C-alpha positions in Angstrom: 63.0 -38.9 37.3 60.3 -41.3 39.1 58.6 -42.8 36.2 55.2 -41.2 37.9 56.3 -37.8 38.7 54.9 -35.8 35.8 51.5 -37.4 36.6 51.6 -37.7 41.0 53.1 -33.6 41.7 53.6 -33.4 45.7 50.5 -32.7 47.7 51.2 -31.0 50.8 48.6 -32.8 54.2 45.2 -31.4 53.2 41.7 -32.1 54.6 39.6 -34.6 52.5 35.6 -33.7 52.5 33.8 -36.8 52.3 30.6 -34.8 51.4 31.4 -33.5 48.5 33.5 -34.0 44.7 32.3 -37.4 44.2 31.4 -38.7 40.4 29.4 -41.8 39.0 32.6 -44.1 38.4 32.2 -44.3 34.1 30.7 -47.4 33.3 30.1 -48.4 37.1 27.3 -49.4 38.5 24.2 -47.1 39.9 25.8 -46.2 43.4 29.5 -46.2 42.7 30.9 -42.7 43.2 34.6 -42.2 42.6 36.5 -38.9 44.5 39.8 -38.4 42.3 42.6 -37.6 44.6 45.8 -37.5 42.1 47.1 -38.7 38.9 45.6 -40.3 35.7 45.3 -43.7 34.1 45.7 -43.5 30.6 43.6 -47.1 29.9 44.4 -46.8 25.6 48.3 -46.0 26.0 48.9 -48.2 29.4 50.7 -45.7 31.3 49.8 -43.5 34.7 49.0 -44.2 37.9 45.7 -42.9 39.9 44.9 -42.6 43.4 41.2 -42.4 44.2 38.3 -43.0 46.5 35.5 -45.1 45.7 31.9 -45.0 47.6 29.1 -47.5 47.5 26.0 -46.0 47.9 24.2 -48.4 51.1 21.9 -51.3 48.8 24.7 -50.7 45.7 25.4 -54.0 43.7 28.1 -54.2 40.9 26.8 -57.5 39.0 29.8 -57.6 36.6 33.1 -59.3 36.9 36.0 -56.7 36.3 39.2 -58.1 34.6 41.9 -55.1 33.7 45.6 -54.9 32.6 46.4 -52.6 35.7 47.5 -53.4 39.3 44.9 -52.0 41.5 45.2 -52.1 45.8 42.2 -51.3 47.3 42.0 -50.5 51.1 38.7 -51.0 52.5 38.5 -48.0 55.1 34.4 -48.3 56.1 31.4 -50.3 56.0 31.6 -53.9 54.4 32.2 -55.1 51.0 30.8 -58.7 49.6 32.7 -59.9 46.7 31.8 -62.9 44.5 28.0 -62.4 45.1 25.4 -63.3 42.3 24.6 -60.5 39.9 21.6 -59.8 42.4 24.0 -59.2 45.4 23.1 -62.8 47.1 25.9 -65.0 48.0 29.6 -64.5 48.0 32.2 -63.1 51.0 31.6 -60.4 53.1 34.7 -58.3 53.9 34.6 -55.4 57.2 36.8 -52.8 57.5 39.6 -52.8 57.6 41.0 -54.9 54.8 43.4 -54.8 51.8 43.3 -56.5 48.5 45.9 -56.7 45.8 45.1 -57.6 42.1 47.7 -58.1 39.9 46.7 -57.5 35.9 44.5 -60.3 34.4 42.7 -61.0 38.1 39.1 -61.8 37.8 37.0 -60.1 40.8 33.7 -58.9 41.5 30.3 -59.0 41.6 30.3 -57.1 44.5 27.9 -55.7 47.2 27.5 -53.1 49.8 24.3 -53.3 51.8 25.1 -50.7 53.8 28.2 -49.3 51.9 31.1 -48.6 52.0 34.5 -46.5 51.3 37.6 -47.8 49.5 41.0 -46.5 49.1 42.6 -47.1 45.7 45.6 -47.3 44.0 45.7 -48.0 40.3 49.1 -48.0 38.3 50.6 -49.4 34.8 54.6 -51.0 35.7 
């Protein structure tokens, strides 16, 4: 049995309502919301896989650098995300959708800003 089979059941194609079901990312900057699609990530036990959408509301700045011990793959679906800006959102490198990033465990990333907002698809997992 695949290692994530109990956490990621088979799901048929279904529509995704992008107007409802968003929640604030725990510990995230104001304006950074998530919509969980499947799975779960247990950072204490260091197991799991989670698939979600992340939305930065227009004008959002996530002023902190991030580093975690799980893999993270991100596909920017819409908008522009500025990475490596300062904590006020100035500077950095802008990337417009479509764009992809892969972050192995221990990769430092951020701060981030999204002056016009953005949405990305994210998969996070332990191996």
